[in-house]
Amino acid sequence: MRHLFYTNYMSGHAGLSNGIMSIEIGVILAHLTNRFLVLEGNRSPPANIVAYDGRVSNDRPSRVTDLIDIPVPWGEPDSVDLAGLESLEWTDLSLGDVVFSFPRTLDRASDDARSFARGREQWLTVTEELDGIPVLRLSEAPFLPRTAPPCQYHRNNLGFYGYQFYLDDETRRSVYRLLERMRAKQAFAELAKRVADDIGSFNAVHMRRGDFKVTYGVTTLDRQPWEAIDVLDQVFGRGDPLVIVTDERDDPFFREITRAYPHHVFIDWHILDSYGAEFAQLPQTDSLSLAYLSQLVAAESKNFIGTMTSTFTSMIQRYRGNRGKDEPFRFLWNELPDPGAPTERGRHAISHCIPLDRGVMVEEREGPYAWNRVSQRLNPAWMREWPESFLTPDTLTSGALARPPGARPPSPRAGITVGAPGDAGTPAAAVVYLTFENLQVAVRGHDADLLYQVARTFNARPGEAAGNVIAALDVVSVGSRHSVFRNGQRVGAAKDAIELGELVKLLVVPVFTHARRRHSWLRGAGFTRAGRAMVVAGDLGSGDDSVVAALREEGWDLLEHGVIAVRTEDLVVLPFGVSSRPEGAALNRRAATPLANLVVAAQRLQGRDLIVPISPAGAVAALIETSLDYRADPERAVERLCRLVERTPVAHLSFSRATQAARLLSRWADAPNQAVAP
């Protein structure tokens, strides 16, 4: 009998998902080489050991092989006698640095093979000479504990199989059919499915906290709850059930998140609370088996967002893809530091070196494989899973490589819907949904024409449905007077549609400013010309002598008036009613637009018309007077303003006449680094 002696990643001294990934590679290689798998380091992972207030016993902790069926003949070193047999170490490199190629006749010099390898130079296959070696080894260099940055260890056996094996269709079909049988043991799969079915249609998020607080190269200690809410809101509805997968339920970080998403469960505790008897009957009842159950439940979610560089997240994403779910691999935020940036445990300067769109990595390059197209700063062997690994029906039948699922569905936009109920005592005849970056505030009333006039202020359109409503206002009209209620309390009144629109904006903007804290919210107006935006904050005049009207006469298009939101991470001006996604913006009259210039304006009736550039410090001081989010959170508002003015030309405008001011602004926009006078 021939043997493959294979060492589990870090000899088993790693997390559960890392162990699963590593053993998968050993199983595949044993299958492809037709060898008996000798699995070294098949021990219980030391991570994910939690006591759950004494409700879980870890006296007999799970190994990967206790949770998952192994579909090849295998044993452990102490059960196999290899003494006296010739053996050969297959490679001296970590597996992430090599490519396994089967069958041996595949062309490894083709363009496709080079794209698959993405810079890897060592290709491994089984030659006739290797076929004759009784013991083929893939062991690891001695295990080193996690002691010093940058946490680079020994030669290791860690990687995702989709990135590891370059196969023809016939071989891939046999491998993927093998992996289909490397599944959760029946008892765990059945309980996880029951829990998911009982919850119903739900979204899920994996927020890794515990060990990331002491891990180099992540941002855990500096992240804020509102950042997570910001990402969740772009994909999830706050009224939908939310399954939270985490290793630290009691971390105060979750308090604000659970208030924003009231229909939530922490899935591990939920299993113990609601399925304690069923859990107690499982073959393994430790915290590792509970973590694995949580992973399986999360894979059944409608939508999922995970933690970047966490293989626990990656396995959920793969399981979802295997189930045929739309899995665009969403992440809460980028975890990688900028090149050369200093790191410490749990923190480094927050970076956007891996660009994300609604949590999805933006493709920056071209190539036939997913790892060709995203940022090359990622270590593709383990930092994320790839859609090429999905065990889709087509792959299992034909061996054709799995490809990413179809396009994402469009996001909801604002509109008027007839027949929704109101909270003010009688059914509302109409509802208008006011949208900002995939969040909505419902404004309900009996006069559809009146609400449509309000909707136009927010770039709303008739006939479009609700999506993610986080607050509601009710308009009750008596004659020409319109009272506005929130949660049954009267919060304002207006005498006509114009005044009502302004009142609604005053009430709606605080809702959005609280939910969207990546933005600077300024009192003023935004204008566009040639695809670039200019924001004029402060005093714009009024009526016929308004800078707004004068700039439109100068050929500028009005982007937004009254309140301007600038997303500070990428300097984009976002009008109301515009989705954060590019395809959403294309459907609106006004689009998200890159910011080119920023002006703080003040009308001086007896003064001289003049535009003068101002320093970043002076700009922040001036903009505080126009900031709508400063009162609620001064420290963070100033931080966002600093980021804004550091990268944007800022000037102060003094004007007596709006027409003259508009001409000066047009001239200054073309040469923003110098003063401009009539």
XYZ file of C-alpha atoms in Angstrom:
678
model
C 0.000 0.000 0.000
C 1.229 3.487 -0.856
C 0.760 6.323 1.637
C 0.444 10.090 1.641
C 1.801 11.415 4.923
C 0.114 14.785 5.340
C 0.413 17.259 8.228
C -2.658 19.296 9.125
C -2.025 23.054 9.133
C 0.123 24.092 12.124
C -0.147 20.484 13.322
C -3.739 21.226 14.250
C -2.861 24.206 16.485
C -5.124 26.577 14.526
C -8.762 27.488 14.044
C -11.558 25.139 13.014
C -11.916 26.462 9.463
C -8.163 26.377 8.872
C -8.191 22.736 9.887
C -11.054 21.951 7.522
C -9.311 23.722 4.635
C -6.005 21.962 5.232
C -7.495 18.484 5.599
C -9.484 19.019 2.390
C -6.215 19.404 0.482
C -4.842 16.223 2.025
C -8.025 14.347 1.097
C -7.896 15.581 -2.507
C -4.220 14.653 -2.884
C -4.822 11.202 -1.442
C -7.617 10.757 -3.993
C -5.582 12.046 -6.952
C -2.503 9.952 -6.077
C -4.525 6.880 -5.063
C -2.834 6.697 -1.662
C -3.860 5.962 1.916
C -4.024 9.269 3.828
C -1.911 9.361 6.983
C -3.172 12.471 8.759
C -0.747 14.015 11.232
C -1.942 16.742 13.611
C -5.565 15.608 13.734
C -6.198 17.302 17.042
C -8.809 19.635 18.451
C -8.278 23.232 17.340
C -7.351 25.471 20.296
C -9.448 28.357 18.948
C -13.218 28.729 19.487
C -12.994 27.340 23.048
C -15.760 29.144 24.944
C -17.505 28.065 28.154
C -20.869 29.819 27.546
C -21.363 30.456 31.267
C -20.773 26.793 32.037
C -23.464 25.550 29.641
C -20.953 23.829 27.351
C -18.312 21.311 28.363
C -14.994 21.310 26.519
C -13.656 18.236 28.308
C -13.864 16.288 25.026
C -13.258 18.937 22.342
C -14.033 18.170 18.719
C -11.559 17.428 15.997
C -12.365 18.210 12.374
C -12.832 14.493 11.758
C -15.501 14.391 14.506
C -17.598 16.932 12.618
C -17.020 16.113 8.943
C -17.087 12.865 6.963
C -13.707 11.955 5.428
C -14.366 10.323 2.017
C -11.006 8.542 1.544
C -9.283 5.736 3.494
C -7.287 7.380 6.271
C -5.637 6.911 9.627
C -3.358 8.647 12.097
C 0.416 8.060 12.361
C 0.191 5.908 15.475
C -2.145 3.507 13.675
C 0.015 3.038 10.554
C 3.420 1.359 10.450
C 5.666 3.264 8.049
C 8.952 2.046 9.502
C 11.491 1.035 6.882
C 9.472 2.422 3.945
C 11.175 4.760 1.518
C 9.716 8.264 1.764
C 10.131 11.572 -0.042
C 9.162 15.122 0.932
C 7.181 16.410 -2.051
C 8.106 20.101 -1.672
C 9.948 22.426 0.679
C 7.484 25.280 0.047
C 4.237 26.232 1.736
C 1.295 24.931 -0.244
C 0.091 28.444 -1.029
C 3.273 28.885 -3.086
C 2.758 25.847 -5.332
C 0.205 24.602 -7.872
C -0.903 20.976 -8.095
C -1.520 19.978 -11.706
C -3.534 16.886 -12.716
C -3.313 15.023 -14.990
C 0.426 15.326 -15.559
C -0.139 15.954 -19.290
C -1.749 19.370 -18.784
C 0.004 22.263 -20.534
C 1.482 24.362 -17.728
C 2.938 26.941 -20.121
C -0.421 28.079 -21.514
C -1.833 31.552 -20.893
C -4.623 29.976 -18.865
C -2.158 28.069 -16.670
C -0.106 31.216 -16.053
C -3.252 33.128 -15.116
C -4.239 30.353 -12.713
C -0.792 30.329 -11.082
C -0.727 34.116 -10.520
C 3.034 34.214 -10.101
C 3.560 30.775 -8.549
C 6.491 29.059 -10.220
C 6.545 25.564 -8.712
C 4.099 23.083 -10.225
C 3.630 19.691 -8.597
C 2.218 16.546 -10.153
C 2.806 12.830 -9.786
C 5.437 11.543 -12.165
C 6.159 7.859 -12.804
C 9.132 8.164 -10.445
C 6.988 9.574 -7.635
C 4.393 6.879 -8.244
C 6.962 4.359 -7.098
C 7.736 6.067 -3.772
C 5.941 4.176 -0.957
C 5.501 7.237 1.272
C 4.998 10.665 -0.264
C 5.181 13.377 2.377
C 3.706 16.846 2.755
C 4.785 17.601 6.279
C 5.404 21.014 7.822
C 8.452 22.691 9.306
C 8.407 22.709 13.122
C 5.469 24.599 14.562
C 6.262 28.053 15.948
C 3.875 29.731 18.417
C 2.274 33.091 17.722
C 4.735 35.361 19.465
C 6.061 38.206 17.358
C 4.875 40.286 14.416
C 4.365 39.996 11.550
C 3.114 36.519 12.425
C 4.937 34.757 9.629
C 5.599 31.174 10.609
C 7.027 28.061 9.076
C 6.347 26.184 5.849
C 2.676 25.272 6.124
C -0.152 23.332 4.538
C -2.896 25.931 4.283
C -4.916 26.984 1.266
C -8.273 26.896 -0.476
C -8.582 23.966 -2.866
C -10.037 26.089 -5.685
C -6.781 28.062 -5.846
C -4.572 25.033 -5.216
C -5.513 22.550 -7.977
C -5.190 23.119 -11.735
C -7.305 20.336 -13.240
C -8.945 19.320 -16.471
C -12.721 18.943 -16.490
C -12.731 15.180 -15.980
C -10.385 15.347 -12.997
C -12.216 18.323 -11.542
C -15.497 16.437 -11.729
C -14.012 13.532 -9.789
C -12.493 15.868 -7.179
C -15.665 17.880 -6.680
C -17.775 14.740 -6.394
C -15.309 13.614 -3.741
C -15.678 16.921 -1.897
C -19.445 16.669 -2.080
C -19.074 13.639 0.201
C -16.750 15.557 2.568
C -19.703 17.105 4.314
C -21.017 17.755 7.786
C -21.904 14.603 9.649
C -25.616 13.963 9.400
C -26.582 14.892 12.971
C -24.960 18.329 12.693
C -26.375 19.001 9.222
C -29.907 18.096 10.298
C -29.881 20.275 13.420
C -28.415 23.249 11.555
C -31.082 22.963 8.849
C -33.842 22.786 11.459
C -32.561 25.902 13.255
C -32.330 27.830 9.974
C -35.789 26.725 8.844
C -37.321 27.752 12.181
C -35.838 31.250 11.929
C -37.235 31.589 8.404
C -35.896 34.044 5.850
C -32.965 35.832 7.501
C -29.740 37.697 6.870
C -26.483 36.853 8.605
C -23.271 38.632 9.551
C -20.030 37.212 10.906
C -18.183 39.762 13.058
C -14.889 38.353 14.260
C -13.789 40.151 17.408
C -12.076 38.031 20.076
C -8.715 36.881 18.731
C -8.644 39.742 16.204
C -8.071 42.081 19.161
C -4.581 40.594 19.519
C -3.896 39.790 15.858
C -1.485 41.901 13.825
C -2.722 43.485 10.603
C -6.399 44.006 11.501
C -8.379 47.053 12.661
C -10.637 45.538 15.317
C -9.810 47.915 18.173
C -10.494 51.035 16.084
C -13.689 49.999 14.350
C -16.961 51.523 15.520
C -20.472 50.004 15.618
C -21.826 52.607 13.213
C -19.334 51.421 10.588
C -20.863 47.948 10.750
C -24.400 49.369 10.666
C -23.450 51.448 7.637
C -22.456 48.325 5.695
C -25.365 46.197 6.924
C -27.875 48.872 5.956
C -26.654 48.859 2.380
C -27.639 45.199 1.982
C -30.000 44.177 4.801
C -33.413 45.424 5.840
C -33.705 46.424 9.486
C -37.053 44.691 9.732
C -35.617 41.325 8.656
C -34.301 38.768 11.145
C -30.534 39.074 11.583
C -28.359 36.157 12.644
C -25.155 37.388 14.267
C -22.197 35.023 14.257
C -19.462 36.170 16.621
C -17.051 34.950 19.243
C -17.948 37.734 21.696
C -21.658 38.338 22.204
C -21.091 40.443 25.334
C -18.702 42.882 23.669
C -20.248 46.405 24.066
C -19.525 46.835 20.360
C -22.808 45.043 19.621
C -25.149 47.238 21.677
C -25.776 49.852 18.985
C -25.966 47.189 16.273
C -28.642 45.211 18.101
C -30.671 48.389 18.677
C -30.548 49.116 14.930
C -31.526 45.517 14.128
C -34.021 44.559 16.833
C -34.971 41.197 15.268
C -31.594 39.616 15.917
C -30.212 36.436 17.443
C -26.670 35.552 18.447
C -26.785 32.169 16.808
C -24.604 30.181 19.215
C -26.598 31.333 22.238
C -29.848 30.908 20.297
C -28.998 27.240 19.688
C -28.268 26.709 23.384
C -31.398 28.579 24.499
C -33.889 27.092 22.032
C -32.353 23.763 21.021
C -30.434 22.809 24.144
C -31.912 19.315 24.350
C -31.225 18.603 20.681
C -27.671 19.942 20.991
C -27.045 17.705 23.997
C -27.872 14.641 21.856
C -25.172 15.391 19.247
C -22.062 13.188 19.038
C -19.992 16.237 20.078
C -21.333 18.943 22.415
C -18.377 21.265 22.936
C -17.938 24.876 21.816
C -16.199 23.792 18.589
C -19.221 21.781 17.503
C -21.406 24.780 18.411
C -19.201 27.050 16.264
C -19.520 24.614 13.371
C -23.312 24.537 13.760
C -23.320 28.350 13.698
C -21.346 28.252 10.452
C -23.821 25.856 8.862
C -26.828 27.948 9.934
C -25.276 31.169 8.574
C -24.788 29.440 5.219
C -28.586 29.207 4.894
C -29.033 32.997 5.110
C -30.685 35.122 2.429
C -27.740 37.548 2.399
C -24.433 37.328 4.219
C -21.655 39.762 5.170
C -18.434 38.565 6.766
C -15.075 39.608 8.148
C -12.193 40.014 5.703
C -9.223 37.616 6.140
C -11.313 35.309 8.353
C -11.433 31.769 7.008
C -14.531 31.164 9.168
C -16.265 33.770 6.972
C -14.783 32.217 3.842
C -16.208 28.793 4.603
C -19.684 30.277 5.092
C -19.351 32.012 1.728
C -18.327 28.752 0.069
C -21.156 26.772 1.663
C -23.606 29.405 0.423
C -22.188 29.166 -3.090
C -22.503 25.391 -2.947
C -26.189 25.861 -2.106
C -26.704 27.989 -5.220
C -27.150 31.239 -3.306
C -26.203 34.594 -4.782
C -22.826 34.927 -3.077
C -20.891 38.060 -4.098
C -18.475 37.695 -1.122
C -19.335 40.749 0.944
C -17.124 42.038 3.756
C -17.687 44.587 6.517
C -14.543 46.553 5.694
C -10.968 46.252 4.518
C -8.620 44.722 7.084
C -5.296 45.008 5.254
C -2.916 47.878 6.055
C -1.349 50.154 3.492
C 2.043 48.903 2.260
C 4.693 49.625 4.879
C 2.204 50.877 7.463
C 3.086 50.030 11.087
C 0.821 47.522 12.791
C 0.171 46.564 16.383
C -2.093 44.024 17.966
C -5.665 44.681 16.887
C -5.032 47.922 15.057
C -3.328 49.788 12.263
C -4.235 52.949 10.368
C -7.513 52.213 8.595
C -6.826 51.707 4.912
C -8.869 51.440 1.740
C -6.205 49.522 -0.156
C -8.795 46.808 -0.925
C -11.624 48.884 -2.469
C -15.149 47.714 -1.655
C -18.536 48.502 -3.207
C -21.327 47.628 -0.777
C -18.902 45.188 0.813
C -17.887 43.526 -2.473
C -14.256 43.725 -3.600
C -13.973 45.963 -6.650
C -12.335 44.217 -9.597
C -9.242 46.195 -10.571
C -7.772 43.979 -13.289
C -8.724 41.485 -15.958
C -8.192 37.742 -16.067
C -10.019 34.414 -16.340
C -9.874 33.655 -12.587
C -11.357 35.653 -9.724
C -7.958 36.012 -8.026
C -6.601 37.693 -11.172
C -9.153 40.486 -11.011
C -9.134 41.792 -7.431
C -6.369 43.570 -5.526
C -3.052 41.784 -5.772
C -2.346 42.700 -2.134
C -4.504 39.765 -1.085
C -2.868 36.440 -0.368
C -5.194 34.377 -2.568
C -4.256 31.083 -0.913
C -6.189 31.824 2.301
C -7.326 35.455 2.719
C -10.641 34.785 0.980
C -12.503 31.995 -0.775
C -13.162 32.123 -4.536
C -16.282 31.267 -6.583
C -14.205 28.779 -8.563
C -14.544 26.433 -5.570
C -18.353 26.198 -5.682
C -19.743 22.697 -6.028
C -22.495 23.724 -8.414
C -24.750 21.226 -10.215
C -22.993 22.033 -13.480
C -19.537 21.404 -12.018
C -20.624 18.176 -10.379
C -22.162 16.999 -13.665
C -19.742 18.235 -16.305
C -16.590 19.284 -14.455
C -16.824 22.784 -15.968
C -15.274 25.363 -13.652
C -17.765 27.189 -11.471
C -18.234 30.855 -12.323
C -19.545 33.743 -10.214
C -23.345 34.042 -9.915
C -25.329 36.601 -11.892
C -25.599 40.327 -11.375
C -26.820 41.693 -8.086
C -30.431 42.833 -7.959
C -31.102 46.570 -8.157
C -31.460 48.459 -4.896
C -34.776 50.036 -3.894
C -35.412 53.666 -4.741
C -37.837 56.229 -3.414
C -41.418 56.427 -4.632
C -45.112 56.662 -3.783
C -47.177 53.599 -2.995
C -50.939 53.674 -2.474
C -52.699 51.936 0.374
C -50.094 51.713 3.159
C -51.332 52.245 6.732
C -50.401 55.243 8.841
C -49.728 55.627 12.553
C -51.713 58.805 13.081
C -55.100 57.158 13.561
C -56.498 56.526 10.066
C -55.148 54.638 7.078
C -52.801 56.628 4.855
C -53.763 56.990 1.197
C -50.150 57.216 0.042
C -46.590 56.744 1.206
C -43.467 58.344 -0.209
C -40.154 56.676 0.504
C -37.268 59.109 0.850
C -33.988 57.369 0.080
C -30.388 58.000 0.936
C -27.800 55.305 0.227
C -30.243 52.396 0.423
C -31.917 53.620 3.619
C -35.461 54.937 3.541
C -37.730 57.129 5.629
C -41.450 56.695 4.934
C -43.615 59.819 4.780
C -47.308 58.874 4.907
C -50.449 60.887 4.356
C -53.817 61.146 2.613
C -52.951 63.566 -0.194
C -50.873 61.760 -2.830
C -50.319 64.959 -4.838
C -48.989 66.740 -1.770
C -46.630 63.888 -0.948
C -45.423 63.781 -4.522
C -44.381 67.420 -4.238
C -42.464 66.527 -1.090
C -40.952 63.525 -2.878
C -39.581 65.687 -5.677
C -37.467 67.555 -3.112
C -35.754 64.237 -2.369
C -35.457 63.029 -5.968
C -38.209 60.442 -5.412
C -40.195 58.774 -8.191
C -43.792 57.551 -8.204
C -44.612 53.864 -8.166
C -41.470 52.478 -6.574
C -41.678 50.241 -3.524
C -40.206 50.302 -0.049
C -36.921 48.591 0.625
C -35.210 49.379 3.926
C -37.380 51.730 5.984
C -35.685 52.877 9.205
C -38.147 55.617 10.285
C -41.598 56.997 9.410
C -43.375 60.372 9.443
C -47.137 60.920 9.156
C -48.645 64.013 7.548
C -52.149 64.957 8.707
C -53.725 67.769 6.663
C -56.597 69.972 7.825
C -57.438 72.569 5.215
C -54.205 74.269 4.219
C -52.346 73.285 7.396
C -50.189 70.165 7.487
C -49.054 68.641 10.774
C -46.243 66.102 10.897
C -46.143 63.288 13.463
C -43.419 60.833 14.402
C -44.181 57.890 16.672
C -47.540 59.498 17.455
C -46.000 62.816 18.590
C -46.531 66.060 16.680
C -43.100 67.305 15.581
C -43.971 70.233 13.297
C -46.446 71.994 11.005
C -46.399 73.689 7.594
C -48.800 75.911 5.656
C -48.030 74.711 2.103
C -46.169 72.070 0.110
C -42.948 74.084 -0.103
C -42.823 74.664 3.633
C -43.776 71.024 4.237
C -40.886 69.858 2.079
C -38.438 71.968 4.081
C -39.909 70.708 7.368
C -39.670 67.090 6.269
C -36.052 67.614 5.271
C -35.272 69.040 8.712
C -36.831 65.947 10.290
C -35.378 63.372 7.890
C -31.799 64.589 7.730
C -31.006 63.778 11.405
C -32.197 60.219 10.779
C -29.792 59.827 7.878
C -26.913 61.653 9.595
C -27.167 59.256 12.524
C -27.225 56.206 10.262
C -24.593 57.396 7.768
C -21.545 58.521 9.724
C -19.018 58.201 6.925
C -20.298 61.507 5.590
C -19.957 65.213 6.256
C -23.409 66.796 6.241
C -23.351 70.480 5.284
C -25.961 73.197 4.976
C -25.670 74.540 1.435
C -25.970 73.404 -2.170
C -24.128 71.201 -4.649
C -23.618 71.876 -8.336
C -22.137 69.889 -11.210
C -20.354 70.769 -14.398
C -18.419 68.444 -16.700
C -18.899 65.520 -14.336
C -17.409 67.218 -11.276
C -19.133 68.691 -8.228
C -18.719 71.978 -6.408
C -20.249 72.355 -2.952
C -21.122 75.832 -1.697
C -21.836 75.736 2.034
C -23.193 78.503 4.244
C -25.181 81.587 3.239
C -26.384 81.415 -0.387
C -28.798 84.344 -0.376
C -32.500 83.955 -1.056
C -35.179 84.426 -3.670
C -34.087 86.071 -6.901
C -30.761 87.058 -5.331
C -29.691 83.484 -4.619
C -26.377 81.943 -5.612
C -28.327 78.796 -6.511
C -30.336 80.548 -9.215
C -27.331 82.549 -10.423
C -25.096 79.508 -10.821
C -27.767 77.736 -12.835
C -27.816 80.756 -15.140
C -24.038 80.302 -15.459
C -24.570 76.777 -16.793
C -24.179 74.725 -13.626
C -26.603 71.878 -12.891
C -28.107 71.779 -9.420
C -27.224 68.545 -7.627
C -28.807 69.205 -4.227
C -30.092 72.223 -2.317
C -30.486 72.662 1.417
C -28.430 69.744 2.720
C -25.324 68.271 1.115
C -23.792 64.913 2.073
C -20.164 64.264 1.129
C -18.829 60.761 1.668
C -15.406 61.545 3.058
C -13.692 58.228 2.313
C -13.828 58.781 -1.452
C -14.945 62.449 -1.760
C -18.248 61.795 -3.502
C -21.285 64.082 -3.226
C -24.449 62.029 -2.718
C -27.856 63.579 -3.404
C -31.019 62.228 -1.864
C -32.672 59.438 -3.824
C -29.386 58.190 -5.278
C -28.224 54.662 -4.555
C -24.677 54.059 -3.385
C -24.221 51.634 -6.275
C -23.192 52.877 -9.722
C -26.100 51.148 -11.450
C -28.503 52.817 -9.010
C -27.099 56.235 -9.769
C -27.695 55.765 -13.475
C -31.427 55.467 -12.864
C -31.778 58.826 -11.138
C -32.020 62.373 -12.413
C -29.136 63.302 -10.131
C -26.080 61.107 -9.706
C -23.386 60.609 -7.105
C -20.597 62.912 -8.302
C -16.891 63.300 -7.407
C -16.169 66.443 -5.385
C -13.777 68.904 -7.030
C -14.179 72.132 -5.025
C -15.600 73.331 -1.726
C -16.622 76.903 -0.901
C -17.791 78.487 2.355
C -20.037 81.438 1.451
C -21.188 84.524 3.372
C -23.293 87.365 1.990
C -22.030 90.840 2.900
C -24.387 93.436 1.449
C -21.846 96.257 1.767
C -18.738 94.171 1.175
C -16.529 93.361 -1.749
C -17.138 90.290 -3.897
C -14.084 88.050 -3.419
C -13.003 84.404 -3.317
C -9.901 83.591 -1.266
C -8.391 80.102 -0.717
C -8.177 79.174 2.951
C -5.964 76.781 4.878
C -7.262 73.381 6.033
C -7.444 74.577 9.641
C -9.355 77.696 8.642
C -11.625 75.642 6.407
C -12.580 73.273 9.236
C -13.356 76.210 11.536
C -15.568 77.791 8.865
C -17.311 74.555 7.928
C -18.232 73.755 11.534
C -20.757 76.594 11.290
C -22.474 74.791 8.408
C -22.081 71.218 9.722
C -25.338 69.450 10.555
C -23.642 66.488 12.243
C -21.331 68.567 14.466
C -23.898 69.038 17.212
C -24.630 65.313 17.500
C -21.013 64.095 17.422
C -18.472 66.980 17.468
C -15.313 64.911 17.638
C -16.113 62.665 14.701
C -17.638 65.505 12.698
C -14.374 67.439 12.970
C -12.414 64.305 12.071
C -14.473 63.904 8.888
C -14.136 67.586 8.016
C -10.362 67.308 8.398
C -10.295 64.403 5.959
C -12.467 66.391 3.589
C -10.384 69.593 3.487
C -7.042 67.785 3.355
C -7.855 66.511 -0.125
C -10.119 69.256 -1.540
C -9.415 72.872 -2.545
C -11.394 75.106 -0.156
C -12.082 78.840 -0.454
C -14.100 81.529 1.309
C -16.616 83.531 -0.750
C -17.775 86.973 0.321
C -20.454 88.410 -1.939
C -22.994 91.182 -2.115
C -24.700 90.189 -5.366
C -25.482 86.616 -6.359
C -24.860 87.162 -10.073
C -21.344 88.422 -9.413
C -20.733 85.567 -6.965
C -21.748 82.997 -9.583
C -19.287 84.437 -12.105
C -16.502 84.374 -9.508
C -17.323 80.796 -8.548
C -17.213 79.660 -12.165
C -13.798 81.274 -12.633
C -12.432 79.927 -9.349
C -13.579 76.378 -10.135
C -11.198 76.430 -13.107
C -8.248 77.757 -11.029
C -8.920 76.881 -7.383
C -5.497 77.719 -5.978
C -5.671 81.490 -6.270
C -7.884 84.351 -5.146
C -10.510 85.646 -7.599
C -12.014 89.132 -7.660
C -14.183 90.991 -10.200
